[in-house]
């Protein structure tokens, strides 16, 4: 089947991926909006434990795409990986729904179900996350100027779901009655099933290459064998038929989910996840750089991706406090009264996504308008880190002014606005850069490297979130003493600001290593 794509506008496959990702993000952000509240108000976990567990959970969500990306590249293909990953996540939400239904009558069973639900969510996400992102760039010919705007549009799909998820799930679950949390998990699970349904119905018809070939099929079945324009390094042998056997797939997914349950539970007893992240980082770099089919330019571009992934650790380590310490600040230190109605604290977690929907078109227009005179990607990302630091400076000032009382919503609103601008300079641009720099053979696996940076940052969320000053207690990090919320938020000002300045200084060197790709 042949299909021609317009040079203006975007292929319909982008909108299929947009909708699939939108509902998956509805599921994720809706569940995340009430996760810390569920742990502290229903399961009665201590704040320090909840913040640490939250960071470990989010971190593993971004680590498992290393596994899912590798299996997709070698055995399953993107299409099958997205489908089975989505179904496993939906099952995870169902388990959490049952957990939230029995927590008051059987605490021990609820705790088992809670870790089980998180494990299934982590496992399913590993197969969904890296694979859908890597398909976006493959809809377009190499060098097509529509790729950056496409990733920004795709990113808007993420944020439509991220806006609706906390509001809808918060409306049903964050009512002030802990017994209602179960409805948030149920609604999130329904969103996940909608994502799977859209992907199942429309992938084959619309998610295709510019030449009309279906994207993401089993490796070895969708690579042309006689195209001289495709290098030998991109060819992958067809896997054994056992990899597509439904029984094998189900057993494998259950085993992987069980492993993730054990991994996240063990991290609450032995804080080992940082070492696992380091080991994963070393392994992935060795695996790719030891491939003899890569030339010098490709190897240098891979190193650029590794360096960029390191810097995004500092961004996400601060940014993802949204579902942890900033969620507690919204609940306990923020005046949420609007004309006599008290807004659920979980609604704040939709602010950033809503701002992205508003400002993403402006940023996409700005980059296109500037054309070749726009800042290089590393420079944009350095600016993003500095905007992140400014957001925490804003909330630090607000926290200092409200040490003895709740503060206006303007402080959290201003933080999310600055963080939105920072994110738009870093995240969709980073996704696009990884797509452009990646050798085709390692497209999904290198997209997973991007998420490895997210994983490191989100583990940092838990480590730093556990230092959240509460009830007058003093905490410290690398010798920096924190006696109140002002001191705590200033830690992120120093961290984000320093990382941003260093990345700006490295930008020209990184541009040379990218060999003409911007």
Short mmCIF file of C-alpha atoms in Angstrom, two decimals:
data_model
loop_
_atom_site.label_atom_id
_atom_site.label_comp_id
_atom_site.label_asym_id
_atom_site.label_seq_id
_atom_site.Cartn_x
_atom_site.Cartn_y
_atom_site.Cartn_z
CA UNK A 1 0.00 0.00 0.00
CA UNK A 2 1.39 3.40 -0.93
CA UNK A 3 0.61 6.53 0.99
CA UNK A 4 1.82 10.05 0.26
CA UNK A 5 2.22 12.56 3.08
CA UNK A 6 1.64 16.28 2.67
CA UNK A 7 4.60 18.60 3.11
CA UNK A 8 2.34 20.99 5.00
CA UNK A 9 0.33 19.77 7.93
CA UNK A 10 0.94 16.45 9.61
CA UNK A 11 0.16 12.79 8.85
CA UNK A 12 -2.93 11.30 10.49
CA UNK A 13 -0.70 8.86 12.35
CA UNK A 14 0.46 11.74 14.56
CA UNK A 15 -3.11 12.21 15.79
CA UNK A 16 -3.47 8.49 16.53
CA UNK A 17 -0.31 8.62 18.63
CA UNK A 18 -1.57 11.90 20.15
CA UNK A 19 -4.84 10.28 21.32
CA UNK A 20 -3.18 7.06 22.48
CA UNK A 21 -0.67 8.96 24.57
CA UNK A 22 -3.29 11.46 25.79
CA UNK A 23 -5.41 8.78 27.47
CA UNK A 24 -2.38 7.01 28.88
CA UNK A 25 -1.25 10.31 30.42
CA UNK A 26 -4.79 10.86 31.74
CA UNK A 27 -4.35 7.54 33.51
CA UNK A 28 -0.87 8.32 34.82
CA UNK A 29 -1.38 11.90 35.99
CA UNK A 30 -4.83 11.20 37.39
CA UNK A 31 -3.41 8.40 39.52
CA UNK A 32 -0.33 10.45 40.45
CA UNK A 33 -2.45 13.40 41.60
CA UNK A 34 -3.88 11.43 44.50
CA UNK A 35 -1.04 8.96 45.14
CA UNK A 36 0.70 10.88 47.95
CA UNK A 37 -2.64 11.73 49.54
CA UNK A 38 -3.71 8.08 49.38
CA UNK A 39 -0.50 6.96 51.05
CA UNK A 40 -0.68 9.53 53.86
CA UNK A 41 -4.45 9.71 54.46
CA UNK A 42 -5.66 6.15 53.74
CA UNK A 43 -2.68 3.83 54.16
CA UNK A 44 -1.34 6.14 56.91
CA UNK A 45 2.27 5.99 55.72
CA UNK A 46 4.58 8.58 57.29
CA UNK A 47 5.33 11.66 55.14
CA UNK A 48 9.03 10.83 54.84
CA UNK A 49 8.27 7.23 53.77
CA UNK A 50 5.58 8.36 51.30
CA UNK A 51 7.86 10.90 49.63
CA UNK A 52 10.65 8.35 49.33
CA UNK A 53 8.32 5.68 47.93
CA UNK A 54 6.81 8.18 45.50
CA UNK A 55 10.27 9.00 44.13
CA UNK A 56 11.21 5.33 43.77
CA UNK A 57 7.94 4.55 41.98
CA UNK A 58 8.25 7.42 39.50
CA UNK A 59 11.92 6.60 38.97
CA UNK A 60 11.18 2.98 38.08
CA UNK A 61 8.50 4.14 35.64
CA UNK A 62 11.27 5.80 33.67
CA UNK A 63 13.83 3.03 34.16
CA UNK A 64 11.78 0.11 32.81
CA UNK A 65 11.62 1.59 29.26
CA UNK A 66 15.22 0.36 29.01
CA UNK A 67 13.80 -3.17 29.11
CA UNK A 68 10.72 -2.39 27.03
CA UNK A 69 12.73 -0.51 24.42
CA UNK A 70 15.24 -3.33 24.05
CA UNK A 71 12.55 -6.02 23.70
CA UNK A 72 10.65 -3.89 21.20
CA UNK A 73 13.78 -3.32 19.09
CA UNK A 74 14.73 -7.01 19.07
CA UNK A 75 11.58 -9.12 19.52
CA UNK A 76 8.14 -7.50 19.72
CA UNK A 77 8.18 -4.24 17.77
CA UNK A 78 6.67 -0.97 18.99
CA UNK A 79 3.08 -1.83 18.13
CA UNK A 80 2.80 -5.01 20.21
CA UNK A 81 4.80 -3.47 23.08
CA UNK A 82 2.45 -0.49 23.35
CA UNK A 83 -0.63 -2.73 23.34
CA UNK A 84 0.51 -5.20 26.00
CA UNK A 85 2.06 -2.46 28.12
CA UNK A 86 -1.22 -0.56 28.18
CA UNK A 87 -3.18 -3.64 29.22
CA UNK A 88 -0.78 -4.35 32.08
CA UNK A 89 -1.13 -0.74 33.31
CA UNK A 90 -4.92 -1.01 33.20
CA UNK A 91 -4.64 -4.15 35.34
CA UNK A 92 -2.44 -2.22 37.76
CA UNK A 93 -5.13 0.43 38.19
CA UNK A 94 -7.71 -2.29 38.85
CA UNK A 95 -5.50 -3.73 41.60
CA UNK A 96 -5.16 -0.26 43.15
CA UNK A 97 -8.95 0.14 42.97
CA UNK A 98 -9.35 -3.07 44.99
CA UNK A 99 -6.63 -1.89 47.39
CA UNK A 100 -8.47 1.37 48.00
CA UNK A 101 -11.68 -0.57 48.54
CA UNK A 102 -10.33 -2.79 51.35
CA UNK A 103 -7.69 -0.60 53.07
CA UNK A 104 -9.94 0.17 56.04
CA UNK A 105 -11.01 -3.44 56.69
CA UNK A 106 -7.75 -5.27 55.94
CA UNK A 107 -4.63 -3.13 56.24
CA UNK A 108 -2.19 -5.96 55.52
CA UNK A 109 -3.96 -7.08 52.34
CA UNK A 110 -4.25 -3.46 51.23
CA UNK A 111 -0.49 -2.96 51.59
CA UNK A 112 0.20 -6.08 49.50
CA UNK A 113 -2.26 -4.92 46.84
CA UNK A 114 -0.76 -1.42 46.88
CA UNK A 115 2.75 -2.62 46.06
CA UNK A 116 1.30 -5.08 43.54
CA UNK A 117 -0.59 -2.31 41.76
CA UNK A 118 2.52 -0.14 41.62
CA UNK A 119 4.53 -3.09 40.26
CA UNK A 120 2.07 -3.71 37.42
CA UNK A 121 2.03 0.00 36.58
CA UNK A 122 5.84 0.07 36.44
CA UNK A 123 6.05 -3.07 34.28
CA UNK A 124 3.38 -1.96 31.80
CA UNK A 125 4.82 1.52 31.49
CA UNK A 126 8.17 0.05 30.49
CA UNK A 127 6.69 -1.35 27.29
CA UNK A 128 4.45 1.63 26.54
CA UNK A 129 6.55 4.71 27.23
CA UNK A 130 9.71 4.55 25.10
CA UNK A 131 7.98 2.85 22.19
CA UNK A 132 5.24 5.35 21.46
CA UNK A 133 7.61 8.32 21.66
CA UNK A 134 10.04 6.75 19.19
CA UNK A 135 7.28 6.33 16.56
CA UNK A 136 6.58 10.06 16.21
CA UNK A 137 9.75 10.95 14.32
CA UNK A 138 9.46 7.88 12.09
CA UNK A 139 6.27 9.30 10.53
CA UNK A 140 8.42 11.85 8.67
CA UNK A 141 11.26 11.72 6.13
CA UNK A 142 14.76 12.35 7.46
CA UNK A 143 15.48 16.06 7.77
CA UNK A 144 11.79 17.07 7.63
CA UNK A 145 11.35 20.43 9.37
CA UNK A 146 7.97 19.28 10.70
CA UNK A 147 9.59 16.91 13.22
CA UNK A 148 10.15 19.49 15.99
CA UNK A 149 6.59 20.88 15.70
CA UNK A 150 5.30 17.28 15.60
CA UNK A 151 6.95 16.49 18.93
CA UNK A 152 5.53 19.70 20.39
CA UNK A 153 2.04 18.71 19.17
CA UNK A 154 2.58 15.21 20.59
CA UNK A 155 3.66 16.85 23.82
CA UNK A 156 0.40 18.79 23.83
CA UNK A 157 -1.45 15.46 23.66
CA UNK A 158 0.45 14.37 26.73
CA UNK A 159 -0.64 17.51 28.50
CA UNK A 160 -4.29 17.40 27.48
CA UNK A 161 -4.37 14.08 29.34
CA UNK A 162 -2.24 15.49 32.15
CA UNK A 163 -4.69 18.38 32.54
CA UNK A 164 -7.84 16.28 32.56
CA UNK A 165 -6.47 13.42 34.67
CA UNK A 166 -5.95 15.27 37.98
CA UNK A 167 -9.23 17.20 37.59
CA UNK A 168 -11.45 14.22 36.75
CA UNK A 169 -9.74 11.75 39.09
CA UNK A 170 -9.45 14.42 41.77
CA UNK A 171 -13.14 15.25 41.44
CA UNK A 172 -14.15 11.65 42.08
CA UNK A 173 -11.38 10.65 44.49
CA UNK A 174 -10.02 13.71 46.33
CA UNK A 175 -13.20 14.54 48.24
CA UNK A 176 -11.80 14.67 51.77
CA UNK A 177 -13.11 11.16 52.43
CA UNK A 178 -10.27 8.58 52.07
CA UNK A 179 -12.80 5.90 51.08
CA UNK A 180 -13.36 7.76 47.79
CA UNK A 181 -9.78 7.38 46.58
CA UNK A 182 -10.81 4.12 44.90
CA UNK A 183 -12.89 5.99 42.34
CA UNK A 184 -9.83 7.92 41.19
CA UNK A 185 -8.01 4.66 40.46
CA UNK A 186 -11.04 3.27 38.62
CA UNK A 187 -11.44 6.36 36.43
CA UNK A 188 -7.70 6.33 35.65
CA UNK A 189 -7.96 2.67 34.62
CA UNK A 190 -10.85 3.43 32.25
CA UNK A 191 -8.67 6.10 30.61
CA UNK A 192 -5.92 3.52 30.11
CA UNK A 193 -8.34 1.12 28.41
CA UNK A 194 -9.43 3.90 26.04
CA UNK A 195 -5.78 4.43 25.11
CA UNK A 196 -5.35 0.74 24.26
CA UNK A 197 -8.57 0.71 22.24
CA UNK A 198 -7.51 3.67 20.09
CA UNK A 199 -4.13 2.12 19.40
CA UNK A 200 -5.69 -1.23 18.50
CA UNK A 201 -8.27 0.26 16.12
CA UNK A 202 -6.21 2.83 14.22
CA UNK A 203 -2.51 1.94 14.35
CA UNK A 204 -2.37 -0.18 11.21
CA UNK A 205 -4.42 2.25 9.16
CA UNK A 206 -2.60 5.49 9.98
CA UNK A 207 0.71 4.94 11.82
CA UNK A 208 2.84 4.48 8.71
CA UNK A 209 6.14 5.61 7.22
CA UNK A 210 6.21 8.29 4.50
CA UNK A 211 6.35 5.36 2.05
CA UNK A 212 3.18 3.84 3.51
CA UNK A 213 4.64 0.92 5.50
CA UNK A 214 3.12 0.16 8.91
CA UNK A 215 5.39 1.33 11.71
CA UNK A 216 6.36 -0.73 14.72
CA UNK A 217 5.81 -4.25 13.39
CA UNK A 218 7.79 -7.22 14.64
CA UNK A 219 11.50 -6.62 13.86
CA UNK A 220 12.55 -8.24 10.61
CA UNK A 221 9.07 -8.02 9.05
CA UNK A 222 8.88 -4.29 8.25
CA UNK A 223 12.42 -3.49 7.08
CA UNK A 224 12.86 -3.35 3.29
CA UNK A 225 15.52 -5.79 2.15
CA UNK A 226 16.53 -4.09 -1.10
CA UNK A 227 16.61 -0.37 -0.24
CA UNK A 228 20.16 0.98 -0.80
CA UNK A 229 19.34 4.09 1.24
CA UNK A 230 18.98 2.07 4.44
CA UNK A 231 22.35 1.18 6.03
CA UNK A 232 23.15 -2.39 6.98
CA UNK A 233 23.31 -1.37 10.65
CA UNK A 234 19.53 -0.84 10.64
CA UNK A 235 18.65 -4.43 9.70
CA UNK A 236 17.36 -6.69 12.46
CA UNK A 237 16.83 -10.43 12.10
CA UNK A 238 13.31 -11.74 12.62
CA UNK A 239 12.97 -13.18 16.15
CA UNK A 240 11.96 -16.73 17.00
CA UNK A 241 8.20 -17.35 16.83
CA UNK A 242 8.08 -18.08 20.56
CA UNK A 243 8.37 -14.33 21.22
CA UNK A 244 4.95 -13.78 19.63
CA UNK A 245 3.30 -16.75 21.36
CA UNK A 246 0.44 -15.35 23.53
CA UNK A 247 1.13 -17.80 26.38
CA UNK A 248 4.80 -16.84 26.42
CA UNK A 249 3.89 -13.14 26.38
CA UNK A 250 1.44 -13.45 29.30
CA UNK A 251 3.85 -15.51 31.42
CA UNK A 252 6.68 -13.09 30.62
CA UNK A 253 4.64 -10.02 31.55
CA UNK A 254 3.43 -11.58 34.81
CA UNK A 255 6.99 -12.52 35.71
CA UNK A 256 8.26 -9.03 34.90
CA UNK A 257 5.44 -7.46 36.94
CA UNK A 258 6.27 -9.74 39.88
CA UNK A 259 9.91 -8.66 39.60
CA UNK A 260 8.89 -4.99 39.68
CA UNK A 261 6.75 -5.58 42.78
CA UNK A 262 9.79 -7.03 44.49
CA UNK A 263 12.07 -4.27 43.21
CA UNK A 264 9.97 -1.41 44.57
CA UNK A 265 9.21 -3.14 47.86
CA UNK A 266 12.88 -3.97 48.43
CA UNK A 267 13.84 -0.34 47.82
CA UNK A 268 11.75 0.64 50.85
CA UNK A 269 13.95 -1.67 52.93
CA UNK A 270 17.33 -1.21 51.23
CA UNK A 271 17.92 2.04 49.37
CA UNK A 272 19.69 0.50 46.40
CA UNK A 273 17.95 2.08 43.41
CA UNK A 274 20.67 4.66 42.78
CA UNK A 275 23.16 1.83 42.27
CA UNK A 276 20.76 0.13 39.88
CA UNK A 277 20.45 3.36 37.89
CA UNK A 278 24.22 3.72 37.66
CA UNK A 279 24.56 0.09 36.54
CA UNK A 280 21.85 0.60 33.90
CA UNK A 281 23.59 3.73 32.64
CA UNK A 282 26.94 1.96 32.29
CA UNK A 283 25.34 -1.07 30.62
CA UNK A 284 23.41 0.93 28.04
CA UNK A 285 26.43 3.03 27.07
CA UNK A 286 28.61 -0.07 26.74
CA UNK A 287 25.97 -1.95 24.74
CA UNK A 288 25.63 0.80 22.16
CA UNK A 289 29.22 2.00 21.97
CA UNK A 290 30.52 -1.57 21.54
CA UNK A 291 28.47 -2.01 18.36
CA UNK A 292 31.06 -2.04 15.58
CA UNK A 293 28.58 -0.89 12.93
CA UNK A 294 28.50 2.65 14.38
CA UNK A 295 30.86 5.20 12.85
CA UNK A 296 32.72 8.00 14.67
CA UNK A 297 30.04 10.63 14.13
CA UNK A 298 27.30 8.31 15.39
CA UNK A 299 29.34 7.50 18.49
CA UNK A 300 29.86 11.19 19.29
CA UNK A 301 26.16 11.85 18.85
CA UNK A 302 25.43 9.04 21.30
CA UNK A 303 27.78 10.72 23.81
CA UNK A 304 25.84 13.97 23.38
CA UNK A 305 22.66 12.08 24.30
CA UNK A 306 24.36 10.60 27.35
CA UNK A 307 25.52 14.06 28.54
CA UNK A 308 22.07 15.58 27.95
CA UNK A 309 20.46 12.71 29.88
CA UNK A 310 22.75 13.50 32.82
CA UNK A 311 21.66 17.14 32.96
CA UNK A 312 17.96 16.36 32.79
CA UNK A 313 18.39 14.48 36.08
CA UNK A 314 18.62 17.85 37.82
CA UNK A 315 15.59 19.19 35.99
CA UNK A 316 13.29 16.30 36.85
CA UNK A 317 14.66 16.00 40.38
CA UNK A 318 13.19 19.43 41.04
CA UNK A 319 10.28 19.51 38.61
CA UNK A 320 8.68 16.26 39.78
CA UNK A 321 8.32 17.55 43.33
CA UNK A 322 4.86 18.38 41.93
CA UNK A 323 3.42 15.06 43.07
CA UNK A 324 5.45 14.95 46.29
CA UNK A 325 6.44 17.97 48.40
CA UNK A 326 4.54 20.49 46.27
CA UNK A 327 1.42 18.33 46.67
CA UNK A 328 1.85 18.59 50.44
CA UNK A 329 2.43 22.35 50.14
CA UNK A 330 -0.79 22.63 48.13
CA UNK A 331 -2.75 20.68 50.73
CA UNK A 332 -1.30 22.13 53.93
CA UNK A 333 0.16 25.58 53.19
CA UNK A 334 -2.03 26.96 50.39
CA UNK A 335 -5.34 28.81 50.72
CA UNK A 336 -7.57 26.98 48.22
CA UNK A 337 -10.77 28.88 48.91
CA UNK A 338 -12.44 30.26 45.76
CA UNK A 339 -15.64 32.18 46.46
CA UNK A 340 -16.52 29.84 49.31
CA UNK A 341 -15.55 26.64 47.47
CA UNK A 342 -12.40 24.83 48.55
CA UNK A 343 -10.62 23.51 45.49
CA UNK A 344 -9.23 19.98 45.90
CA UNK A 345 -5.45 20.11 46.34
CA UNK A 346 -5.04 17.55 43.56
CA UNK A 347 -6.32 20.09 41.00
CA UNK A 348 -3.02 21.99 41.25
CA UNK A 349 -1.34 19.11 39.44
CA UNK A 350 -3.25 20.03 36.29
CA UNK A 351 -1.89 23.61 36.26
CA UNK A 352 1.42 22.82 34.58
CA UNK A 353 -0.22 20.74 31.87
CA UNK A 354 -2.86 23.40 31.23
CA UNK A 355 -0.13 26.03 30.85
CA UNK A 356 1.65 23.77 28.35
CA UNK A 357 -1.50 23.56 26.23
CA UNK A 358 -1.67 27.37 26.28
CA UNK A 359 2.00 28.07 25.59
CA UNK A 360 3.16 25.08 23.49
CA UNK A 361 1.78 26.57 20.23
CA UNK A 362 3.61 29.82 20.98
CA UNK A 363 6.89 28.01 21.54
CA UNK A 364 6.42 25.87 18.40
CA UNK A 365 5.72 29.06 16.41
CA UNK A 366 8.75 30.78 17.95
CA UNK A 367 11.18 28.01 16.96
CA UNK A 368 9.79 27.92 13.40
CA UNK A 369 9.87 31.72 13.14
CA UNK A 370 13.49 31.87 14.28
CA UNK A 371 14.42 29.09 11.85
CA UNK A 372 18.17 28.51 11.68
CA UNK A 373 18.85 31.45 14.02
CA UNK A 374 17.14 29.76 16.97
CA UNK A 375 19.32 28.65 19.91
CA UNK A 376 20.86 25.19 19.67
CA UNK A 377 19.13 22.44 21.60
CA UNK A 378 21.67 22.33 24.48
CA UNK A 379 21.28 26.10 24.88
CA UNK A 380 17.49 25.81 25.01
CA UNK A 381 17.80 23.12 27.65
CA UNK A 382 20.14 25.26 29.75
CA UNK A 383 17.56 28.06 29.63
CA UNK A 384 14.93 25.54 30.73
CA UNK A 385 16.95 24.66 33.84
CA UNK A 386 17.34 28.34 34.75
CA UNK A 387 13.57 28.91 34.41
CA UNK A 388 13.04 25.92 36.69
CA UNK A 389 15.30 27.53 39.30
CA UNK A 390 13.37 30.81 39.02
CA UNK A 391 10.13 28.94 39.71
CA UNK A 392 11.50 27.60 42.98
CA UNK A 393 12.84 31.05 43.87
CA UNK A 394 9.28 32.35 43.47
CA UNK A 395 7.75 29.65 45.71
CA UNK A 396 10.55 30.09 48.25
CA UNK A 397 9.62 33.77 48.60
CA UNK A 398 5.98 32.76 49.00
CA UNK A 399 6.82 30.14 51.63
CA UNK A 400 8.84 32.70 53.61
CA UNK A 401 5.97 35.18 53.57
CA UNK A 402 3.54 32.54 54.84
CA UNK A 403 5.54 30.84 57.59
CA UNK A 404 2.70 31.23 60.10
CA UNK A 405 -0.31 31.02 57.75
CA UNK A 406 -1.51 29.62 54.46
CA UNK A 407 -0.51 31.53 51.35
CA UNK A 408 -2.28 32.63 48.20
CA UNK A 409 -2.59 30.30 45.21
CA UNK A 410 -0.60 32.86 43.21
CA UNK A 411 2.66 31.36 44.52
CA UNK A 412 2.02 27.83 43.25
CA UNK A 413 0.46 29.22 40.08
CA UNK A 414 3.56 31.34 39.36
CA UNK A 415 5.84 28.36 40.01
CA UNK A 416 3.94 26.18 37.55
CA UNK A 417 3.98 28.95 34.93
CA UNK A 418 7.78 29.30 35.11
CA UNK A 419 8.20 25.53 35.18
CA UNK A 420 6.02 25.25 32.09
CA UNK A 421 8.25 27.63 30.16
CA UNK A 422 11.28 25.70 31.36
CA UNK A 423 9.76 22.38 30.36
CA UNK A 424 8.92 23.63 26.87
CA UNK A 425 12.57 24.60 26.44
CA UNK A 426 13.74 21.16 27.54
CA UNK A 427 11.39 18.20 27.28
CA UNK A 428 9.80 18.20 23.78
CA UNK A 429 13.07 19.55 22.38
CA UNK A 430 14.97 16.74 24.08
CA UNK A 431 12.61 14.10 22.69
CA UNK A 432 13.10 15.50 19.20
CA UNK A 433 16.88 15.67 19.59
CA UNK A 434 17.12 12.04 20.66
CA UNK A 435 15.08 11.01 17.64
CA UNK A 436 17.33 12.98 15.28
CA UNK A 437 20.63 11.84 16.82
CA UNK A 438 19.79 8.14 17.26
CA UNK A 439 21.08 5.52 14.84
CA UNK A 440 17.95 3.71 13.56
CA UNK A 441 19.15 0.40 14.97
CA UNK A 442 19.00 1.78 18.51
CA UNK A 443 16.05 4.19 18.14
CA UNK A 444 13.87 2.79 20.94
CA UNK A 445 16.79 1.93 23.22
CA UNK A 446 18.26 5.42 22.96
CA UNK A 447 14.84 6.93 23.57
CA UNK A 448 14.94 4.87 26.75
CA UNK A 449 18.22 6.62 27.65
CA UNK A 450 16.25 9.86 27.71
CA UNK A 451 13.89 8.24 30.20
CA UNK A 452 16.88 6.97 32.18
CA UNK A 453 17.69 10.63 32.87
CA UNK A 454 14.09 10.98 34.03
CA UNK A 455 14.55 7.93 36.26
CA UNK A 456 17.60 9.40 37.96
CA UNK A 457 15.79 12.69 38.46
CA UNK A 458 12.74 11.05 39.93
CA UNK A 459 14.80 8.99 42.35
CA UNK A 460 16.29 12.32 43.40
CA UNK A 461 12.71 13.51 43.97
CA UNK A 462 12.30 10.85 46.65
CA UNK A 463 15.69 11.50 48.24
CA UNK A 464 15.12 15.26 48.45
CA UNK A 465 11.40 14.95 49.21
CA UNK A 466 12.22 12.93 52.31
CA UNK A 467 14.05 16.04 53.58
CA UNK A 468 10.86 18.14 53.51
CA UNK A 469 10.96 20.12 56.79
CA UNK A 470 7.95 19.28 58.94
CA UNK A 471 6.93 20.27 62.48
CA UNK A 472 10.03 22.40 63.01
CA UNK A 473 12.52 19.60 62.29
CA UNK A 474 15.87 20.49 60.67
CA UNK A 475 17.11 18.48 57.68
CA UNK A 476 20.31 18.69 55.65
CA UNK A 477 21.65 17.74 52.22
CA UNK A 478 25.40 17.68 51.52
CA UNK A 479 25.95 20.04 54.45
CA UNK A 480 23.16 22.47 53.48
CA UNK A 481 20.87 22.99 56.50
CA UNK A 482 17.13 23.36 55.96
CA UNK A 483 15.13 24.73 58.89
CA UNK A 484 11.96 25.71 57.04
CA UNK A 485 10.25 25.57 53.65
CA UNK A 486 12.14 28.62 52.38
CA UNK A 487 15.46 26.84 52.93
CA UNK A 488 14.06 23.67 51.36
CA UNK A 489 12.88 25.35 48.16
CA UNK A 490 16.14 27.33 47.86
CA UNK A 491 17.97 24.00 47.53
CA UNK A 492 16.28 23.55 44.14
CA UNK A 493 17.17 27.12 43.15
CA UNK A 494 20.86 26.37 43.67
CA UNK A 495 20.68 22.93 42.03
CA UNK A 496 18.72 23.94 38.92
CA UNK A 497 20.53 27.23 38.44
CA UNK A 498 24.00 25.66 38.63
CA UNK A 499 23.07 22.87 36.21
CA UNK A 500 21.62 25.40 33.76
CA UNK A 501 24.70 27.62 33.74
CA UNK A 502 27.06 24.66 33.25
CA UNK A 503 24.98 23.33 30.34
CA UNK A 504 25.03 26.76 28.68
CA UNK A 505 28.82 26.81 28.96
CA UNK A 506 29.05 23.33 27.37
CA UNK A 507 26.62 24.12 24.57
CA UNK A 508 29.14 24.96 21.80
CA UNK A 509 31.19 21.82 22.48
CA UNK A 510 28.06 19.67 22.32
CA UNK A 511 26.99 21.32 19.06
CA UNK A 512 30.29 20.28 17.44
CA UNK A 513 29.76 16.68 18.59
CA UNK A 514 26.29 16.69 17.00
CA UNK A 515 27.85 17.16 13.51
CA UNK A 516 25.30 19.47 11.95
CA UNK A 517 22.17 18.21 13.71
CA UNK A 518 20.47 20.97 15.70
#
